Amino acid sequence: MEIEEQSNVTEIENGSAVTVQQGQALSQSSAQTSMPPPMQTPSVIQANQQSVIQTAQSIHSSSIQGQQIGLAQTVPGVADPEDPGVLDEESKKRRDILSRRPSYRKIFNDLSGSESPTKVETISEDIQGQSDGTEGNSPIAVITTSALTYQQAPQTVTIPGTIQIVTSGEALQAVPMAQNSSGTVVQYQQQQQDGQYIYTTNPGEVQVQQVQVSNTGTMYTIPAGQQQFIRGQLPPGVVLNSPGIGGNGQQIAEDASRKREMRLMKNREAAKECRRKKKEYVKCLENRVAVLENQNKTLIEELKTLKDLYCHKSE
DNA sequence: TCCGTGCCACGTCATTGATG
DNA sequence: CATCAATGACGTGGCACGGA
């Protein structure tokens, strides 16, 4: 039985050039599935199965690994990208071919009722959530990360770590915020000035001012002339911003650069999240395939039994 | 040991669809 | 309409594995 199921799935998967290793995933997912199967006729089941398979094929053939499948490269009729005259045409054709699918969030919602998919724990959400929980008080982000890797003073840096949100009501004496690789604390939360929180490399030495906490990240402004103190790692979503350096043109360029870095960083995170959701979605589809195959098999056997019974009675 | 191959994860770009 | 999140496409590097 198990072998049969696996071979079925393998056939399906082979048909759609799937590279996911199936056997274990399916037997595991069958066991995990707790959803009671609704009563369906074999034809309904087949229709369901077909739908699931088609969806899975659509997903798998459309991407998983662009490098391995290379759809855009093998689709007939796609123009030569070297030719600028056909770029629009090519783009349009490509768009037609690679018609956009609904987001995995939506698909998940469709698959599992109105519930949202597994909540993703992110720094941004933590910031948002905790900020929401501190009504009236302006939250400040305290960098609690350790391990520093760069020595120069970049205009924009993004670094892994964690953020601890505290409210303005809490004590603001020197709190270690970041440490270098040897464990030396290089940043402190120091004091409040004009409604802003000041961070220092050492107590008494201003380094970074927090200017914004949002659900997309925390931005710190480094006072002009103090960029030499910028070193260390900050949490994801935290951007060190150095305004007022050089002339206006340079500032604009820096703004553009910072915006770009911010956009790239967000997109990086979004891509990770998207891949995670995609994997989850594919697993979900595999589960459904396994469940529906089980149902199908059970009902076919049931039908066979009833047929036999009916034949014996009529004889 | 080296090399080719497949798989996977990642970063980036281009594009789309939703939203304010 | 501008902005932004989501996602497909593509290129790249790392790793495992099998064969020469």
Tab-separated table of C-alpha atoms (C1' of nucleotides) in Angstrom:
chain	number	residue	atom	x	y	z
A	1	MET	CA	0.000	0.000	0.000
A	2	GLU	CA	2.680	2.422	1.000
A	3	ILE	CA	4.752	1.454	-1.988
A	4	GLU	CA	1.835	1.907	-4.314
A	5	GLU	CA	1.107	5.328	-2.950
A	6	GLN	CA	4.638	6.412	-3.323
A	7	SER	CA	4.858	5.172	-6.850
A	8	ASN	CA	1.709	7.067	-7.717
A	9	VAL	CA	3.124	10.234	-6.412
A	10	THR	CA	6.429	9.651	-8.063
A	11	GLU	CA	4.647	9.346	-11.364
A	12	ILE	CA	2.876	12.601	-10.792
A	13	GLU	CA	6.020	14.270	-9.718
A	14	ASN	CA	7.998	12.961	-12.649
A	15	GLY	CA	5.407	14.287	-14.971
A	16	SER	CA	6.053	17.744	-13.699
A	17	ALA	CA	9.809	17.603	-13.455
A	18	VAL	CA	9.789	17.758	-9.727
A	19	THR	CA	12.972	17.443	-7.803
A	20	VAL	CA	11.541	17.207	-4.326
A	21	GLN	CA	12.293	13.928	-2.674
A	22	GLN	CA	8.934	12.371	-2.185
A	23	GLY	CA	8.874	9.096	-0.354
A	24	GLN	CA	9.544	10.254	3.172
A	25	ALA	CA	7.699	13.473	2.858
A	26	LEU	CA	4.560	11.752	1.724
A	27	SER	CA	4.440	8.951	4.201
A	28	GLN	CA	5.093	11.481	6.898
A	29	SER	CA	2.523	13.880	5.612
A	30	SER	CA	-0.104	11.169	5.396
A	31	ALA	CA	0.392	10.451	9.033
A	32	GLN	CA	0.312	14.108	9.912
A	33	THR	CA	-2.933	14.812	8.181
A	34	SER	CA	-5.677	15.008	10.709
A	35	MET	CA	-8.380	16.502	8.542
A	36	PRO	CA	-11.308	14.077	8.310
A	37	PRO	CA	-12.008	13.332	4.675
A	38	PRO	CA	-15.434	14.448	3.513
A	39	MET	CA	-17.610	11.927	1.723
A	40	GLN	CA	-16.989	12.105	-1.984
A	41	THR	CA	-17.715	9.976	-4.986
A	42	PRO	CA	-14.741	8.572	-6.837
A	43	SER	CA	-15.277	10.970	-9.694
A	44	VAL	CA	-15.268	13.927	-7.347
A	45	ILE	CA	-12.131	12.648	-5.790
A	46	GLN	CA	-10.507	12.288	-9.141
A	47	ALA	CA	-11.486	15.811	-10.015
A	48	ASN	CA	-10.044	17.072	-6.763
A	49	GLN	CA	-6.902	15.131	-7.295
A	50	GLN	CA	-6.558	16.467	-10.792
A	51	SER	CA	-6.942	19.975	-9.508
A	52	VAL	CA	-4.304	19.507	-6.869
A	53	ILE	CA	-1.958	17.882	-9.313
A	54	GLN	CA	-2.465	20.625	-11.825
A	55	THR	CA	-1.754	23.253	-9.230
A	56	ALA	CA	1.355	21.446	-8.146
A	57	GLN	CA	2.478	21.086	-11.721
A	58	SER	CA	1.902	24.744	-12.331
A	59	ILE	CA	4.005	25.641	-9.371
A	60	HIS	CA	6.770	23.261	-10.099
A	61	SER	CA	7.015	23.949	-13.760
A	62	SER	CA	6.929	27.656	-13.233
A	63	SER	CA	9.809	27.929	-10.876
A	64	ILE	CA	11.185	26.040	-7.893
A	65	GLN	CA	14.632	26.419	-9.376
A	66	GLY	CA	14.762	28.710	-12.333
A	67	GLN	CA	18.293	27.607	-12.847
A	68	GLN	CA	17.364	23.986	-13.132
A	69	ILE	CA	14.143	24.259	-15.044
A	70	GLY	CA	14.957	27.320	-17.060
A	71	LEU	CA	11.447	27.903	-18.326
A	72	ALA	CA	12.064	31.293	-19.809
A	73	GLN	CA	15.017	29.985	-21.706
A	74	THR	CA	13.172	27.079	-23.248
A	75	VAL	CA	9.825	28.631	-24.014
A	76	PRO	CA	9.415	28.848	-27.764
A	77	GLY	CA	8.711	32.240	-29.254
A	78	VAL	CA	10.621	34.233	-26.692
A	79	ALA	CA	12.638	36.895	-28.451
A	80	ASP	CA	16.346	37.361	-28.256
A	81	PRO	CA	17.005	39.590	-25.254
A	82	GLU	CA	20.007	41.070	-27.045
A	83	ASP	CA	17.742	42.740	-29.552
A	84	PRO	CA	16.454	45.995	-28.003
A	85	GLY	CA	13.726	46.329	-30.600
A	86	VAL	CA	11.906	43.293	-29.376
A	87	LEU	CA	12.358	43.838	-25.684
A	88	ASP	CA	8.833	45.086	-25.141
A	89	GLU	CA	7.428	42.286	-27.208
A	90	GLU	CA	9.533	39.808	-25.393
A	91	SER	CA	8.531	41.217	-22.079
A	92	LYS	CA	4.875	41.017	-23.003
A	93	LYS	CA	5.147	37.487	-24.281
A	94	ARG	CA	7.031	36.476	-21.243
A	95	ARG	CA	4.414	38.043	-19.072
A	96	ASP	CA	1.732	36.136	-20.910
A	97	ILE	CA	3.602	32.897	-20.575
A	98	LEU	CA	4.524	33.400	-16.972
A	99	SER	CA	1.150	34.648	-15.939
A	100	ARG	CA	1.132	35.611	-12.360
A	101	ARG	CA	-0.226	33.251	-9.785
A	102	PRO	CA	-1.964	34.447	-6.657
A	103	SER	CA	0.225	34.834	-3.627
A	104	TYR	CA	0.909	31.857	-1.410
A	105	ARG	CA	-0.845	33.657	1.385
A	106	LYS	CA	-4.012	33.756	-0.682
A	107	ILE	CA	-3.637	30.189	-1.787
A	108	PHE	CA	-3.147	29.152	1.789
A	109	ASN	CA	-6.222	31.018	2.804
A	110	ASP	CA	-8.152	29.268	0.089
A	111	LEU	CA	-6.803	25.919	1.091
A	112	SER	CA	-7.277	26.242	4.805
A	113	GLY	CA	-10.245	28.503	5.229
A	114	SER	CA	-9.772	32.060	6.316
A	115	GLU	CA	-6.908	31.399	8.664
A	116	SER	CA	-3.692	33.155	7.899
A	117	PRO	CA	-0.558	31.083	7.381
A	118	THR	CA	1.917	30.466	10.119
A	119	LYS	CA	2.995	33.700	11.638
A	120	VAL	CA	6.530	34.558	10.766
A	121	GLU	CA	8.556	35.802	13.630
A	122	THR	CA	10.492	38.745	12.376
A	123	ILE	CA	12.256	41.594	13.970
A	124	SER	CA	9.987	43.997	12.163
A	125	GLU	CA	6.910	42.363	13.574
A	126	ASP	CA	8.460	42.321	16.974
A	127	ILE	CA	9.054	46.007	16.728
A	128	GLN	CA	5.551	46.651	15.532
A	129	GLY	CA	3.945	44.416	18.098
A	130	GLN	CA	5.879	45.740	21.006
A	131	SER	CA	5.441	49.271	19.877
A	132	ASP	CA	1.735	48.690	19.825
A	133	GLY	CA	1.945	47.388	23.336
A	134	THR	CA	3.521	50.536	24.674
A	135	GLU	CA	0.762	52.998	24.186
A	136	GLY	CA	1.643	56.576	24.892
A	137	ASN	CA	5.309	55.916	25.412
A	138	SER	CA	7.691	56.356	22.536
A	139	PRO	CA	9.507	53.069	22.203
A	140	ILE	CA	13.221	52.920	21.761
A	141	ALA	CA	15.124	50.097	20.250
A	142	VAL	CA	18.033	48.819	22.251
A	143	ILE	CA	20.598	46.886	20.303
A	144	THR	CA	21.419	43.745	22.159
A	145	THR	CA	23.384	41.986	19.495
A	146	SER	CA	26.969	40.905	19.803
A	147	ALA	CA	29.692	39.994	17.323
A	148	LEU	CA	30.881	42.801	15.091
A	149	THR	CA	32.394	42.226	11.729
A	150	TYR	CA	33.203	45.416	9.884
A	151	GLN	CA	35.753	48.047	10.689
A	152	GLN	CA	34.990	50.886	8.301
A	153	ALA	CA	32.146	53.318	8.647
A	154	PRO	CA	29.612	52.485	5.953
A	155	GLN	CA	26.797	54.852	5.306
A	156	THR	CA	24.300	52.072	5.512
A	157	VAL	CA	24.748	48.810	7.276
A	158	THR	CA	22.417	45.993	8.101
A	159	ILE	CA	23.386	43.451	10.643
A	160	PRO	CA	21.800	40.410	12.273
A	161	GLY	CA	20.810	40.486	15.905
A	162	THR	CA	17.878	41.214	18.123
A	163	ILE	CA	16.034	44.318	19.200
A	164	GLN	CA	14.704	44.917	22.626
A	165	ILE	CA	12.011	47.562	22.865
A	166	VAL	CA	11.840	49.575	26.030
A	167	THR	CA	9.758	52.603	26.779
A	168	SER	CA	10.884	56.108	27.497
A	169	GLY	CA	9.768	55.636	31.048
A	170	GLU	CA	12.575	53.250	31.747
A	171	ALA	CA	15.962	54.158	33.030
A	172	LEU	CA	18.321	55.433	30.417
A	173	GLN	CA	21.621	54.889	32.070
A	174	ALA	CA	24.298	53.255	30.007
A	175	VAL	CA	22.941	49.993	28.679
A	176	PRO	CA	25.246	47.847	26.599
A	177	MET	CA	23.890	47.718	23.078
A	178	ALA	CA	26.555	46.062	21.005
A	179	GLN	CA	29.825	44.320	21.497
A	180	ASN	CA	32.784	43.699	19.288
A	181	SER	CA	34.149	40.263	18.566
A	182	SER	CA	36.299	40.316	21.647
A	183	GLY	CA	33.288	41.047	23.779
A	184	THR	CA	34.043	44.704	24.375
A	185	VAL	CA	30.952	46.826	24.548
A	186	VAL	CA	31.210	49.497	21.899
A	187	GLN	CA	27.771	51.057	22.042
A	188	TYR	CA	25.744	52.327	24.938
A	189	GLN	CA	22.374	53.833	25.302
A	190	GLN	CA	23.153	57.036	27.058
A	191	GLN	CA	20.629	59.764	27.516
A	192	GLN	CA	17.684	61.592	26.137
A	193	GLN	CA	18.064	64.912	24.335
A	194	ASP	CA	15.194	66.854	22.841
A	195	GLY	CA	13.001	63.813	22.746
A	196	GLN	CA	15.591	61.698	21.036
A	197	TYR	CA	17.612	58.903	22.470
A	198	ILE	CA	21.325	59.156	22.142
A	199	TYR	CA	23.614	56.217	21.763
A	200	THR	CA	27.274	56.310	22.495
A	201	THR	CA	30.343	54.267	21.814
A	202	ASN	CA	31.379	54.926	25.376
A	203	PRO	CA	29.405	56.686	28.048
A	204	GLY	CA	29.644	60.388	27.318
A	205	GLU	CA	30.537	59.928	23.659
A	206	VAL	CA	27.565	60.398	21.340
A	207	GLN	CA	27.322	57.993	18.477
A	208	VAL	CA	23.876	57.271	17.136
A	209	GLN	CA	20.529	58.945	17.472
A	210	GLN	CA	17.403	56.982	16.975
A	211	VAL	CA	15.102	58.833	14.651
A	212	GLN	CA	12.515	56.340	13.635
A	213	VAL	CA	10.991	53.036	14.614
A	214	SER	CA	8.659	51.510	12.087
A	215	ASN	CA	7.416	48.151	11.050
A	216	THR	CA	9.961	48.132	8.290
A	217	GLY	CA	12.921	48.737	10.477
A	218	THR	CA	14.672	51.126	12.783
A	219	MET	CA	16.683	54.007	11.492
A	220	TYR	CA	19.518	55.643	13.360
A	221	THR	CA	21.096	58.931	12.462
A	222	ILE	CA	24.781	59.314	13.057
A	223	PRO	CA	25.738	62.879	13.876
A	224	ALA	CA	28.057	64.449	11.303
A	225	GLY	CA	31.702	64.147	12.187
A	226	GLN	CA	31.152	61.068	14.297
A	227	GLN	CA	31.041	58.482	11.582
A	228	GLN	CA	34.358	57.210	12.761
A	229	PHE	CA	32.527	55.715	15.678
A	230	ILE	CA	30.250	53.676	13.501
A	231	ARG	CA	31.313	50.147	13.865
A	232	GLY	CA	29.653	47.004	14.933
A	233	GLN	CA	26.575	45.041	14.075
A	234	LEU	CA	22.967	46.035	14.295
A	235	PRO	CA	19.861	43.900	14.043
A	236	PRO	CA	18.080	43.189	10.771
A	237	GLY	CA	15.972	46.081	9.645
A	238	VAL	CA	18.184	48.527	11.488
A	239	VAL	CA	19.774	51.077	9.220
A	240	LEU	CA	22.545	53.397	10.198
A	241	ASN	CA	22.000	56.650	8.385
A	242	SER	CA	24.623	59.352	8.161
A	243	PRO	CA	23.083	62.642	7.099
A	244	GLY	CA	24.662	65.975	6.454
A	245	ILE	CA	27.992	64.731	5.206
A	246	GLY	CA	29.399	66.731	2.319
A	247	GLY	CA	27.351	68.878	-0.056
A	248	ASN	CA	23.751	68.640	-1.105
A	249	GLY	CA	24.478	66.527	-4.153
A	250	GLN	CA	26.385	64.065	-2.103
A	251	GLN	CA	23.582	63.932	0.400
A	252	ILE	CA	21.092	63.223	-2.352
A	253	ALA	CA	23.338	60.508	-3.665
A	254	GLU	CA	23.656	59.097	-0.207
A	255	ASP	CA	19.917	59.220	0.243
A	256	ALA	CA	19.465	57.363	-2.998
A	257	SER	CA	22.091	54.880	-1.990
A	258	ARG	CA	20.480	54.422	1.398
A	259	LYS	CA	17.079	53.971	-0.182
A	260	ARG	CA	18.495	51.407	-2.510
A	261	GLU	CA	20.159	49.550	0.317
A	262	MET	CA	16.920	49.648	2.246
A	263	ARG	CA	14.991	48.355	-0.725
A	264	LEU	CA	17.486	45.588	-1.360
A	265	MET	CA	17.441	44.596	2.251
A	266	LYS	CA	13.670	44.467	2.358
A	267	ASN	CA	13.548	42.536	-0.868
A	268	ARG	CA	16.139	40.132	0.450
A	269	GLU	CA	13.992	39.435	3.459
A	270	ALA	CA	10.878	39.247	1.306
A	271	ALA	CA	12.539	36.717	-0.960
A	272	LYS	CA	13.460	34.573	2.003
A	273	GLU	CA	9.942	34.750	3.323
A	274	CYS	CA	8.515	34.015	-0.075
A	275	ARG	CA	10.666	30.936	-0.425
A	276	ARG	CA	9.647	29.763	2.977
A	277	LYS	CA	5.981	30.171	2.105
A	278	LYS	CA	6.489	28.446	-1.175
A	279	LYS	CA	8.050	25.438	0.490
A	280	GLU	CA	5.234	25.348	2.986
A	281	TYR	CA	2.712	25.573	0.197
A	282	VAL	CA	4.311	22.756	-1.762
A	283	LYS	CA	4.322	20.619	1.367
A	284	CYS	CA	0.683	21.428	1.841
A	285	LEU	CA	-0.086	20.327	-1.701
A	286	GLU	CA	1.856	17.142	-1.188
A	287	ASN	CA	-0.183	16.468	1.906
A	288	ARG	CA	-3.368	16.953	-0.030
A	289	VAL	CA	-2.216	14.662	-2.782
A	290	ALA	CA	-1.455	11.971	-0.250
A	291	VAL	CA	-4.791	12.400	1.511
A	292	LEU	CA	-6.777	12.381	-1.693
A	293	GLU	CA	-4.952	9.345	-2.974
A	294	ASN	CA	-5.801	7.537	0.224
A	295	GLN	CA	-9.432	8.551	-0.097
A	296	ASN	CA	-9.477	7.512	-3.690
A	297	LYS	CA	-8.060	4.138	-2.909
A	298	THR	CA	-10.454	3.544	-0.034
A	299	LEU	CA	-13.472	4.478	-2.086
A	300	ILE	CA	-12.394	2.380	-5.028
A	301	GLU	CA	-12.079	-0.606	-2.725
A	302	GLU	CA	-15.428	0.179	-1.195
A	303	LEU	CA	-16.982	0.399	-4.616
A	304	LYS	CA	-15.437	-2.892	-5.568
A	305	THR	CA	-16.806	-4.537	-2.439
A	306	LEU	CA	-20.275	-3.196	-3.084
A	307	LYS	CA	-20.124	-4.338	-6.690
A	308	ASP	CA	-19.169	-7.833	-5.597
A	309	LEU	CA	-21.970	-7.829	-3.061
A	310	TYR	CA	-24.450	-6.696	-5.661
A	311	CYS	CA	-23.291	-9.324	-8.137
A	312	HIS	CA	-23.654	-12.097	-5.552
A	313	LYS	CA	-27.136	-10.928	-4.653
A	314	SER	CA	-28.318	-10.761	-8.220
A	315	GLU	CA	-27.019	-14.247	-9.019
B	1	DT	C1'	42.025	13.453	-5.839
B	2	DC	C1'	39.744	15.824	-9.323
B	3	DC	C1'	35.851	16.816	-12.018
B	4	DG	C1'	31.142	16.963	-13.488
B	5	DT	C1'	26.480	17.147	-11.976
B	6	DG	C1'	22.463	17.947	-9.240
B	7	DC	C1'	20.378	20.221	-5.471
B	8	DC	C1'	19.687	23.993	-2.483
B	9	DA	C1'	19.765	28.569	-0.634
B	10	DC	C1'	20.599	33.056	-1.499
B	11	DG	C1'	20.738	37.863	-3.649
B	12	DT	C1'	19.132	40.755	-7.105
B	13	DC	C1'	16.206	42.475	-10.753
B	14	DA	C1'	11.788	42.947	-13.028
B	15	DT	C1'	7.143	42.874	-12.652
B	16	DT	C1'	2.543	42.683	-10.755
B	17	DG	C1'	-1.206	43.655	-7.739
B	18	DA	C1'	-2.886	45.892	-3.631
B	19	DT	C1'	-3.421	49.933	-1.071
B	20	DG	C1'	-3.513	54.592	0.665
C	1	DC	C1'	-0.916	57.583	-9.048
C	2	DA	C1'	2.942	56.508	-6.066
C	3	DT	C1'	4.494	53.173	-3.038
C	4	DC	C1'	5.365	48.763	-1.402
C	5	DA	C1'	5.030	43.782	-0.661
C	6	DA	C1'	5.049	39.547	-3.140
C	7	DT	C1'	6.966	36.655	-6.376
C	8	DG	C1'	8.990	34.782	-10.809
C	9	DA	C1'	13.365	34.621	-13.200
C	10	DC	C1'	18.091	34.339	-13.245
C	11	DG	C1'	22.853	33.951	-11.753
C	12	DT	C1'	25.993	32.306	-8.239
C	13	DG	C1'	28.277	29.717	-4.603
C	14	DG	C1'	28.438	25.821	-1.538
C	15	DC	C1'	27.823	21.074	-0.708
C	16	DA	C1'	27.213	16.123	-1.609
C	17	DC	C1'	27.882	12.396	-4.521
C	18	DG	C1'	29.432	9.409	-8.084
C	19	DG	C1'	32.686	8.282	-11.679
C	20	DA	C1'	37.297	8.569	-13.904
